[in-house]
mmCIF file with all atom_site columns, C-alpha atoms in Angstrom:
data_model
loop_
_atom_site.group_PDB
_atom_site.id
_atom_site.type_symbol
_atom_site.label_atom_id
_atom_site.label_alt_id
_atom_site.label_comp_id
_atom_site.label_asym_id
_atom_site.label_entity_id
_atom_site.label_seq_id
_atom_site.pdbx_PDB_ins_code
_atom_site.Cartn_x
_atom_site.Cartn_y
_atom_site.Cartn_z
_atom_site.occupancy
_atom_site.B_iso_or_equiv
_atom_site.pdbx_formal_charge
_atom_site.auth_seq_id
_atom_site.auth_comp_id
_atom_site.auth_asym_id
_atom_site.auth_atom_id
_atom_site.pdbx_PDB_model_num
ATOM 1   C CA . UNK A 1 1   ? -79.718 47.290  -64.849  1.00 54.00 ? 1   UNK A CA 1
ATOM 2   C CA . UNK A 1 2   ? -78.102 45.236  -62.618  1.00 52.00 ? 2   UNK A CA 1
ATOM 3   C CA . UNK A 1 3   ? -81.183 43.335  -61.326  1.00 55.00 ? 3   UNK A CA 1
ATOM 4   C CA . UNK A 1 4   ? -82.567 42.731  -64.861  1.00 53.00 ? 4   UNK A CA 1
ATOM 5   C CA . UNK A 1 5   ? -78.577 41.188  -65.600  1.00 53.00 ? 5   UNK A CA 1
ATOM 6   C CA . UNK A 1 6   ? -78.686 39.148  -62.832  1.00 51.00 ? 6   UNK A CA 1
ATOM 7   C CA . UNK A 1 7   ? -82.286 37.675  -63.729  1.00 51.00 ? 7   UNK A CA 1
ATOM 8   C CA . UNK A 1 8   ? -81.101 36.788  -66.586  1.00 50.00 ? 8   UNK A CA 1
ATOM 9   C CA . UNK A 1 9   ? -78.049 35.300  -65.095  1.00 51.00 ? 9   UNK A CA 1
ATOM 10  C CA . UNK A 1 10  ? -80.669 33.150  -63.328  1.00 52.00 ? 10  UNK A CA 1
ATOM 11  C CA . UNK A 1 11  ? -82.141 32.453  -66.470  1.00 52.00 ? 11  UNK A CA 1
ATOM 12  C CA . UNK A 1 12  ? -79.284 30.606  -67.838  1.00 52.00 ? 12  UNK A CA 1
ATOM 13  C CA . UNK A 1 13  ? -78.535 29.460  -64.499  1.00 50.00 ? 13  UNK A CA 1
ATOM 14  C CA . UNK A 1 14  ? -81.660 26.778  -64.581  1.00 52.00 ? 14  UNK A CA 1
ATOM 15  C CA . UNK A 1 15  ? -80.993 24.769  -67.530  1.00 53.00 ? 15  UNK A CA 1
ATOM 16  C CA . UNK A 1 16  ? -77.452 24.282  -66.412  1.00 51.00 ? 16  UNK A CA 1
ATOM 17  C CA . UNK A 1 17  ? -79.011 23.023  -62.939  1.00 47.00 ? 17  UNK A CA 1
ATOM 18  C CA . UNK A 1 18  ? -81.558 21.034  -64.803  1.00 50.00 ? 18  UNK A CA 1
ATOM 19  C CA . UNK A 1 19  ? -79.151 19.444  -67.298  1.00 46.00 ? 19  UNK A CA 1
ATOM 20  C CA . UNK A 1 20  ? -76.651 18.985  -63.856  1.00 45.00 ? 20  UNK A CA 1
ATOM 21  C CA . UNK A 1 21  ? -79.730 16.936  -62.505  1.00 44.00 ? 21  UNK A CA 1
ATOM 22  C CA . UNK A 1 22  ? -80.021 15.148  -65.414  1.00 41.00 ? 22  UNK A CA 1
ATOM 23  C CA . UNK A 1 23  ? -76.830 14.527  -65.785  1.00 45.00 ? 23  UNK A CA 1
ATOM 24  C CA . UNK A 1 24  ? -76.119 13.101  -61.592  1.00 43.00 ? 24  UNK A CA 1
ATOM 25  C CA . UNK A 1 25  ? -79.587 11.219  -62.118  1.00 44.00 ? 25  UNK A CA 1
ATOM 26  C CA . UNK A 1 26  ? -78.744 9.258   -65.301  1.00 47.00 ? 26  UNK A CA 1
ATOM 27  C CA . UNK A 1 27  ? -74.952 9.068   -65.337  1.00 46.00 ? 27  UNK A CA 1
ATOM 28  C CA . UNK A 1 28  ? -74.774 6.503   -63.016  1.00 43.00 ? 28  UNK A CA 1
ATOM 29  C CA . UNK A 1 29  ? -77.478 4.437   -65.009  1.00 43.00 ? 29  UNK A CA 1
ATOM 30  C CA . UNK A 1 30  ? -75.314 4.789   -68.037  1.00 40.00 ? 30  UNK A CA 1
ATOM 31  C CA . UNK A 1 31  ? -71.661 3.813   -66.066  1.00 41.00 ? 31  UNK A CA 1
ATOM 32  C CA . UNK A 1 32  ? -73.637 0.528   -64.734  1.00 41.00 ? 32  UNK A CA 1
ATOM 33  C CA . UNK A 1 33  ? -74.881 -0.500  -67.848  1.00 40.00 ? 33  UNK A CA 1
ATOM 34  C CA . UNK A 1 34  ? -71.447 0.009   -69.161  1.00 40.00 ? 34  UNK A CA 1
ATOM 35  C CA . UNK A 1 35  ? -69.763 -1.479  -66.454  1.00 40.00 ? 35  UNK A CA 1
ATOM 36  C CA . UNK A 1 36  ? -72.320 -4.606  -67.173  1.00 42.00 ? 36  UNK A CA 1
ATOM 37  C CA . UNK A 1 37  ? -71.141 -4.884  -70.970  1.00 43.00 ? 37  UNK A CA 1
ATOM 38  C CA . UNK A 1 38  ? -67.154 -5.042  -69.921  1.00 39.00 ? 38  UNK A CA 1
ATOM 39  C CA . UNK A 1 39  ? -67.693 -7.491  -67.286  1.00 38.00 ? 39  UNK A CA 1
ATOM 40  C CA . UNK A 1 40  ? -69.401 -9.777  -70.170  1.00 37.00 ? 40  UNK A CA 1
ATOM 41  C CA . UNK A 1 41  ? -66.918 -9.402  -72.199  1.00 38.00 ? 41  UNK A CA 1
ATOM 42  C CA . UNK A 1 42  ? -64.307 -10.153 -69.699  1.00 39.00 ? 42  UNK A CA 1
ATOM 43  C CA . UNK A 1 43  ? -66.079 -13.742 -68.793  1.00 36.00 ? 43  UNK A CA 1
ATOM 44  C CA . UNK A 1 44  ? -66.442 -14.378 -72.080  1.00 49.00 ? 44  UNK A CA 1
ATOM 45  C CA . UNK A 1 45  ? -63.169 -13.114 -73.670  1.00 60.00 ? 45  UNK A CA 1
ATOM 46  C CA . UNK A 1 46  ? -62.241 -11.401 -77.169  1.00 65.00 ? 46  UNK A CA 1
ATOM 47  C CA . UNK A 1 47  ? -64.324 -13.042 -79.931  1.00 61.00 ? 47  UNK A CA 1
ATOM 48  C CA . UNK A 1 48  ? -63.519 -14.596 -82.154  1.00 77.00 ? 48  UNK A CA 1
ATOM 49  C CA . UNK A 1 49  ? -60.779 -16.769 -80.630  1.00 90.00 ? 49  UNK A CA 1
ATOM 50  C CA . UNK A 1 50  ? -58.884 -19.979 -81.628  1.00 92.00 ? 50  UNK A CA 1
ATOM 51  C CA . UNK A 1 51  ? -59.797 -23.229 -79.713  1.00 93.00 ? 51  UNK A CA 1
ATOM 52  C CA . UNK A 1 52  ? -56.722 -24.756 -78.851  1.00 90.00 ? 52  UNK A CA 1
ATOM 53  C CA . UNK A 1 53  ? -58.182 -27.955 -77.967  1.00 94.00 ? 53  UNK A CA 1
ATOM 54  C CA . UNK A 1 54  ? -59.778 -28.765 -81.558  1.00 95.00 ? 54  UNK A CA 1
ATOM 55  C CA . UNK A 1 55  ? -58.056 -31.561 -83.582  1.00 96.00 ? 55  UNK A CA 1
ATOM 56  C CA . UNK A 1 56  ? -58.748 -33.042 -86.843  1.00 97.00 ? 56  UNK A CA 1
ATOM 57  C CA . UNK A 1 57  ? -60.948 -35.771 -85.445  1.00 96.00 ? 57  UNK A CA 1
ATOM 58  C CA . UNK A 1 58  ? -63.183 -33.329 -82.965  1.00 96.00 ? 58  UNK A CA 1
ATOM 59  C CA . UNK A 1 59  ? -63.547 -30.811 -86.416  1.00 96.00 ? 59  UNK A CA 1
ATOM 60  C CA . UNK A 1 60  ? -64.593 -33.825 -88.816  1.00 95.00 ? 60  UNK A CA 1
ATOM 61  C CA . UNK A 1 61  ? -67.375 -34.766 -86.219  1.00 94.00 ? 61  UNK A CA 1
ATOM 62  C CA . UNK A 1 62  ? -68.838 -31.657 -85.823  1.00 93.00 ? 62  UNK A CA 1
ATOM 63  C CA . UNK A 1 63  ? -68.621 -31.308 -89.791  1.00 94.00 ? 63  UNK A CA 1
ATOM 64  C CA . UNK A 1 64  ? -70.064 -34.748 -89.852  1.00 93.00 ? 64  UNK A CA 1
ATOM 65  C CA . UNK A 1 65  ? -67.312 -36.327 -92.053  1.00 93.00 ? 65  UNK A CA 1
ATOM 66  C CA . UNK A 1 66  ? -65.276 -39.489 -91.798  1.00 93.00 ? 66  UNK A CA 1
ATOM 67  C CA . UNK A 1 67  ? -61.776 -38.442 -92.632  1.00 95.00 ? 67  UNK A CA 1
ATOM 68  C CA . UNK A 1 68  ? -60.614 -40.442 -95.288  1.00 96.00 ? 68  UNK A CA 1
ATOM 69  C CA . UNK A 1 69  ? -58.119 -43.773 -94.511  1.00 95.00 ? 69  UNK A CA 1
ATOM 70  C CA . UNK A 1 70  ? -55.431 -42.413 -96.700  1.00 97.00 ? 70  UNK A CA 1
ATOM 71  C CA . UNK A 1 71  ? -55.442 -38.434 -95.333  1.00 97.00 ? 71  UNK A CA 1
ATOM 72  C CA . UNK A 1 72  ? -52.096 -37.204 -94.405  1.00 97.00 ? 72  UNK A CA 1
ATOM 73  C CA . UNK A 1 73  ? -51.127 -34.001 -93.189  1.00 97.00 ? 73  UNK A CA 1
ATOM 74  C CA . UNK A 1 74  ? -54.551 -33.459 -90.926  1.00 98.00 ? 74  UNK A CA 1
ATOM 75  C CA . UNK A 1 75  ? -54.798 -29.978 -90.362  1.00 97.00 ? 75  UNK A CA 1
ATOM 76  C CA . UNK A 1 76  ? -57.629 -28.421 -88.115  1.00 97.00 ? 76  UNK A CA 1
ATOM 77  C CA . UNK A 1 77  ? -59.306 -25.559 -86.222  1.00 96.00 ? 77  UNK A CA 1
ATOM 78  C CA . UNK A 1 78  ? -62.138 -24.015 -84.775  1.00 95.00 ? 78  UNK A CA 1
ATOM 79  C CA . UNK A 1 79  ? -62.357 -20.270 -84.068  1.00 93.00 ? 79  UNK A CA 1
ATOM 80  C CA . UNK A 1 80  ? -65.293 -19.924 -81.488  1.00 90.00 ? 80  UNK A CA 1
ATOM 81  C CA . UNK A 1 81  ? -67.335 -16.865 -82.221  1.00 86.00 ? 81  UNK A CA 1
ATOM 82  C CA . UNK A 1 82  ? -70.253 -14.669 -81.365  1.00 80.00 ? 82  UNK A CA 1
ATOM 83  C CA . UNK A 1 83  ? -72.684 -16.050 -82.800  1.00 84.00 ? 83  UNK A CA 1
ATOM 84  C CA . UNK A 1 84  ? -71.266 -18.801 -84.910  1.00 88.00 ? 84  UNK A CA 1
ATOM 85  C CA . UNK A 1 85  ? -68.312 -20.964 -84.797  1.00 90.00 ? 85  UNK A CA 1
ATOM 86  C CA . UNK A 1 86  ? -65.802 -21.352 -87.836  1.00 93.00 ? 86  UNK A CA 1
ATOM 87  C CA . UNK A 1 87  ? -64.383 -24.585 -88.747  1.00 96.00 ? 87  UNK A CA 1
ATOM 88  C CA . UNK A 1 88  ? -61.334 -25.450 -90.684  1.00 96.00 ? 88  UNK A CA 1
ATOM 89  C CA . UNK A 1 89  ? -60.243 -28.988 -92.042  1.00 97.00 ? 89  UNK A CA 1
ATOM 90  C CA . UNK A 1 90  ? -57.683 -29.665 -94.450  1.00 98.00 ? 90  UNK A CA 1
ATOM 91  C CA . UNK A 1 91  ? -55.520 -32.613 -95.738  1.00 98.00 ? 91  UNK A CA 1
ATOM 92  C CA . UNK A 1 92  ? -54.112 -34.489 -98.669  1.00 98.00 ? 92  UNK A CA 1
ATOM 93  C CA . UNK A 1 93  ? -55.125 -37.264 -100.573 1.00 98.00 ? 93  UNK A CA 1
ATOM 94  C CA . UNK A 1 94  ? -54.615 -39.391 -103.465 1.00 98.00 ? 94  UNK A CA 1
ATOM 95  C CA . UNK A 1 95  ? -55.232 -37.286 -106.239 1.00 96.00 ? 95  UNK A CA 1
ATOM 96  C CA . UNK A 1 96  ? -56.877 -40.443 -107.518 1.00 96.00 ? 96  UNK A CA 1
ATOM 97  C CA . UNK A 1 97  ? -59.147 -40.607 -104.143 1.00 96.00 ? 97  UNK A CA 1
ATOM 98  C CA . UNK A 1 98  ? -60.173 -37.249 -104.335 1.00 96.00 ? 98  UNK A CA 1
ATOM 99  C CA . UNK A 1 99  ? -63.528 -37.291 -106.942 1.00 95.00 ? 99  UNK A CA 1
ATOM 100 C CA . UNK A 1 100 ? -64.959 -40.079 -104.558 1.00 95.00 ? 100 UNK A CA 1
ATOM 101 C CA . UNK A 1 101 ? -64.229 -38.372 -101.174 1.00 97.00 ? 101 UNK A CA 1
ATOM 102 C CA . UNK A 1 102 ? -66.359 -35.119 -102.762 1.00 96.00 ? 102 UNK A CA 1
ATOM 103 C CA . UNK A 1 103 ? -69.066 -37.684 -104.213 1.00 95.00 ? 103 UNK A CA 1
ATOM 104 C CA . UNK A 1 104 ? -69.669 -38.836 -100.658 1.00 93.00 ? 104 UNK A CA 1
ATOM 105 C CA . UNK A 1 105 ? -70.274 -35.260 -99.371  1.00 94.00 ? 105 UNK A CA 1
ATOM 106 C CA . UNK A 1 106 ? -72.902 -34.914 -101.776 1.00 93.00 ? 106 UNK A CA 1
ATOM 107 C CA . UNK A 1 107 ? -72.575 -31.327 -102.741 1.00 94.00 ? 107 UNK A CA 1
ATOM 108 C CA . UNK A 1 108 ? -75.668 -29.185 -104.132 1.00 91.00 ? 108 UNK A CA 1
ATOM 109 C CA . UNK A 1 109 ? -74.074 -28.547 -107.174 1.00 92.00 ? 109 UNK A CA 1
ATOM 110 C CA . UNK A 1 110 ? -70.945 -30.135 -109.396 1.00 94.00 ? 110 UNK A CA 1
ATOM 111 C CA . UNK A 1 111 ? -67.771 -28.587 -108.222 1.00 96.00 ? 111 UNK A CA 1
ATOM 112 C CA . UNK A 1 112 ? -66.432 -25.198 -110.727 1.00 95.00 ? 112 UNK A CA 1
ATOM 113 C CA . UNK A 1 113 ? -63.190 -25.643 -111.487 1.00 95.00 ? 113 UNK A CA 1
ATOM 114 C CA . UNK A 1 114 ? -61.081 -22.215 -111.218 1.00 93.00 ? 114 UNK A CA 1
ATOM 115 C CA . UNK A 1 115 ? -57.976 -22.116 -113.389 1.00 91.00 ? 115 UNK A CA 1
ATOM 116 C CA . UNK A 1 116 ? -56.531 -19.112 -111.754 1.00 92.00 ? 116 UNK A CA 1
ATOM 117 C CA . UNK A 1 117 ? -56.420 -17.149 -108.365 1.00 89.00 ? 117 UNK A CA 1
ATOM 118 C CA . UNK A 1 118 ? -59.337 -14.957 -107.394 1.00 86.00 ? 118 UNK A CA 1
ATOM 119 C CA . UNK A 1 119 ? -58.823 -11.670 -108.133 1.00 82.00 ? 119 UNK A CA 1
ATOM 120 C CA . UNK A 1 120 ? -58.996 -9.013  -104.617 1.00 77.00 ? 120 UNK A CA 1
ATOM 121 C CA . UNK A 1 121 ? -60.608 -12.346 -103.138 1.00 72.00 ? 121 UNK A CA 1
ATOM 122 C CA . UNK A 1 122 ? -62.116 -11.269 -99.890  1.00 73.00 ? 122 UNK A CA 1
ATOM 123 C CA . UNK A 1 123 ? -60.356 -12.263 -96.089  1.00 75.00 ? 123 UNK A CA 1
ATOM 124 C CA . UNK A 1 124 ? -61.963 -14.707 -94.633  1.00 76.00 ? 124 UNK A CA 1
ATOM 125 C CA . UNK A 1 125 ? -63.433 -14.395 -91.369  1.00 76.00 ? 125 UNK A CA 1
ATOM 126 C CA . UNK A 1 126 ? -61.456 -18.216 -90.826  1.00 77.00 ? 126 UNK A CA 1
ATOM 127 C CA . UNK A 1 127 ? -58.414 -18.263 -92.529  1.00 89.00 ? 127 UNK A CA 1
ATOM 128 C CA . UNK A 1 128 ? -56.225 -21.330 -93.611  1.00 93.00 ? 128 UNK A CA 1
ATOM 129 C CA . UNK A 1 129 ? -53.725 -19.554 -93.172  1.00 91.00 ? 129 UNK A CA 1
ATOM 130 C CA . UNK A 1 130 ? -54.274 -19.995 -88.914  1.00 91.00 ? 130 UNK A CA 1
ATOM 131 C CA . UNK A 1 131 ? -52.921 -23.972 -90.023  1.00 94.00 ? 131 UNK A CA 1
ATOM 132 C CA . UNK A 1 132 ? -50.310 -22.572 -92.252  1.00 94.00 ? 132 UNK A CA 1
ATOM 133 C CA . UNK A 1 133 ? -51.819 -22.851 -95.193  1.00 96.00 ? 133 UNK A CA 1
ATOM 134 C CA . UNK A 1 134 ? -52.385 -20.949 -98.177  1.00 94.00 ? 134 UNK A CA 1
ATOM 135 C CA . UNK A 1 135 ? -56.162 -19.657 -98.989  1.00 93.00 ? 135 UNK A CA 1
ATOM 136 C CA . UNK A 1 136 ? -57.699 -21.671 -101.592 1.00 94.00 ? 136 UNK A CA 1
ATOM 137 C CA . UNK A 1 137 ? -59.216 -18.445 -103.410 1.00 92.00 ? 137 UNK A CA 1
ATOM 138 C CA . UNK A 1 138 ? -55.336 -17.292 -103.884 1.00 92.00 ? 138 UNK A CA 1
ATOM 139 C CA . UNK A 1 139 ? -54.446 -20.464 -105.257 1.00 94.00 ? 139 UNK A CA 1
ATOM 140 C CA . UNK A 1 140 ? -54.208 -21.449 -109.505 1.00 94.00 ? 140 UNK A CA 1
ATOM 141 C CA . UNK A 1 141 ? -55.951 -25.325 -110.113 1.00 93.00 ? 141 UNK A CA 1
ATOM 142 C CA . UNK A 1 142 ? -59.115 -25.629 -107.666 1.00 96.00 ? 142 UNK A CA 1
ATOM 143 C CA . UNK A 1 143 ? -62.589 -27.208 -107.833 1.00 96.00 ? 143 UNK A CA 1
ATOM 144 C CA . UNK A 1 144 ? -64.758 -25.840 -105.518 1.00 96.00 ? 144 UNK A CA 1
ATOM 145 C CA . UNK A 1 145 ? -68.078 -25.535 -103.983 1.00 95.00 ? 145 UNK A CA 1
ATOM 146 C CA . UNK A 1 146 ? -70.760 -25.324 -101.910 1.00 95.00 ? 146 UNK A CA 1
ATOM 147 C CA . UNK A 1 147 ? -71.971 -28.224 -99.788  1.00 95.00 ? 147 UNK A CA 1
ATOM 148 C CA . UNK A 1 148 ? -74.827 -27.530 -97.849  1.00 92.00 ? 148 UNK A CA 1
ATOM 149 C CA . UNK A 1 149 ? -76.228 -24.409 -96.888  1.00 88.00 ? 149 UNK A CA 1
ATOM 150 C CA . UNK A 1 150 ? -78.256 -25.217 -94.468  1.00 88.00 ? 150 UNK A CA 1
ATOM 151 C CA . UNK A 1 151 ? -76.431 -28.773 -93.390  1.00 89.00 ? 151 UNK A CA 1
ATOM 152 C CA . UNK A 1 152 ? -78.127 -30.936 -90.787  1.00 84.00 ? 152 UNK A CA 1
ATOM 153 C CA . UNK A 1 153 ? -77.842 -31.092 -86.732  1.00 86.00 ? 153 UNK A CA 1
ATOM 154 C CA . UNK A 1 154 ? -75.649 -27.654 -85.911  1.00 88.00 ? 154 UNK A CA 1
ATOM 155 C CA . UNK A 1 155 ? -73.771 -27.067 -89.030  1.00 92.00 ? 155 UNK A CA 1
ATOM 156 C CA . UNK A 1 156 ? -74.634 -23.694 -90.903  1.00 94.00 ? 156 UNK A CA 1
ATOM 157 C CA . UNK A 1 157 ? -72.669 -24.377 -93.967  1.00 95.00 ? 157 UNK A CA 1
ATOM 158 C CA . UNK A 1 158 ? -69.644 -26.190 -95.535  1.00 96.00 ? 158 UNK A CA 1
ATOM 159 C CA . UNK A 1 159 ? -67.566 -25.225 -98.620  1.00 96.00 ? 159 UNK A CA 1
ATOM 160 C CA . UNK A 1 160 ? -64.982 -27.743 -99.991  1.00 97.00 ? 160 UNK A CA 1
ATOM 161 C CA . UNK A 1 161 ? -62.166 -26.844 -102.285 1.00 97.00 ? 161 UNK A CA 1
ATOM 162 C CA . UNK A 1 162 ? -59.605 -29.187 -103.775 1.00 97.00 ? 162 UNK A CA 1
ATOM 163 C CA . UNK A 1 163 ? -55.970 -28.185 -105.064 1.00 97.00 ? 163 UNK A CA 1
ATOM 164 C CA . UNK A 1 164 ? -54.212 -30.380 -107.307 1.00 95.00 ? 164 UNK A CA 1
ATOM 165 C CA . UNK A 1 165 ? -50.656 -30.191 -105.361 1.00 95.00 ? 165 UNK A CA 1
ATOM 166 C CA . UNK A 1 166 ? -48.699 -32.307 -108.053 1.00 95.00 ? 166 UNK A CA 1
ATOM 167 C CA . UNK A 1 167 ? -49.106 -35.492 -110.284 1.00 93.00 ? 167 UNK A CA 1
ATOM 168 C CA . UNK A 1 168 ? -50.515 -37.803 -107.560 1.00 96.00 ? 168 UNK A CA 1
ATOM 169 C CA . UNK A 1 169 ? -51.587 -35.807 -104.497 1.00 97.00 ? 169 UNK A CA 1
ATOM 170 C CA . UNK A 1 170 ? -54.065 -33.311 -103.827 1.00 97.00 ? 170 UNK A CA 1
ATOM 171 C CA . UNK A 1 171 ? -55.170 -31.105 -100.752 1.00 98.00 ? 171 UNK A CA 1
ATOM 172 C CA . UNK A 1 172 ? -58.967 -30.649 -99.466  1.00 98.00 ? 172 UNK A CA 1
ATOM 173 C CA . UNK A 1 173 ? -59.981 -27.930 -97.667  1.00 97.00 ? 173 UNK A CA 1
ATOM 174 C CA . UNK A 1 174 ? -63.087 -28.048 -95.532  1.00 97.00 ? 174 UNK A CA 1
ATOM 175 C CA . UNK A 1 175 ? -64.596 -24.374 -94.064  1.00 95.00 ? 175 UNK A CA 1
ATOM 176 C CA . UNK A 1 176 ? -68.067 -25.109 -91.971  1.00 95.00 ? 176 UNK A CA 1
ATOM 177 C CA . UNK A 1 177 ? -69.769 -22.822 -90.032  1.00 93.00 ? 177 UNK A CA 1
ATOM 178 C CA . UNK A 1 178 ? -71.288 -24.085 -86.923  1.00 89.00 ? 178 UNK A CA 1
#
């Protein structure tokens, strides 16, 4: 009795050696390629991140739009990401310079014009709210629309929304993805 318990000891002895094999063969195979994916991420940083260096003139370039003579409060940013880069422009403007600003970006469609804030509007991978600004989807008053989807050279898309802040001025908001 004993010799048949300990065969069978040895039994379950071999798959625990085999899967010990296994284990010191591959594990180190596994830790490297692991070890490879941190060490990207630490040259490349956490993504998405804010570019500190992008201004309201860099931003309108890449969007491939002349900010208008009479914009005040510039407001820009561009959050590099994985794949694709956000970009975020905003000003105000002359209420009554607003329709031909739009005009010249030639949008696919006429503008809708929203009377009320989006209900449960979705976060936006970019917010507005990085430049201190309110989202235009939470926001009573705005005309908005797509621009271009695809745009030329590197831009992905653009969206433009305009709020009617009082009687005589009125801020744009630019999102592109690059």
């Amino acid at each position: 009795m004993t010799q048949t318990h300990h065969r069978s000891h040895q039994k379950r002895a071999m798959p625990t050696l085999g899967a010990t094999a296994l284990i010191c063969l591959i594990g180190p195979a596994l830790a490297a390629c692991s070890a490879a994916g941190s060490g990207a991420a630490d040259r490349t940083g956490s993504v998405p991140q804010w570019d500190d260096k992008a201004t309201p003139a860099t931003v309108s370039r890449q969007m491939d739009i002349e900010l208008p003579a009479k914009a005040t409060d510039p407001r820009a940013a561009r959050q590099n990401g994985f794949q694709d880069d956000g970009l975020l422009l905003a000003f105000t403007l002359p209420t009554s310079e607003t329709d031909a600003f739009v005009e010249q970006l030639k949008p696919e469609r006429e503008l809708r014009e929203r009377d009320k804030p989006r209900e449960n509007p979705a976060k936006p991978m970019t917010p507005f709210s990085h430049l201190g600004l309110p989202e235009p989807e939470s926001l009573p008053d705005v005309r908005e629309g797509q621009v271009c989807a695809p745009c030329g050279g590197d831009l992905n898309s653009l969206v433009v929304a305009v709020h009617r802040l009082d009687d005589s001025n009125s801020r744009v908001y630019l999102r592109g993805v690059d």
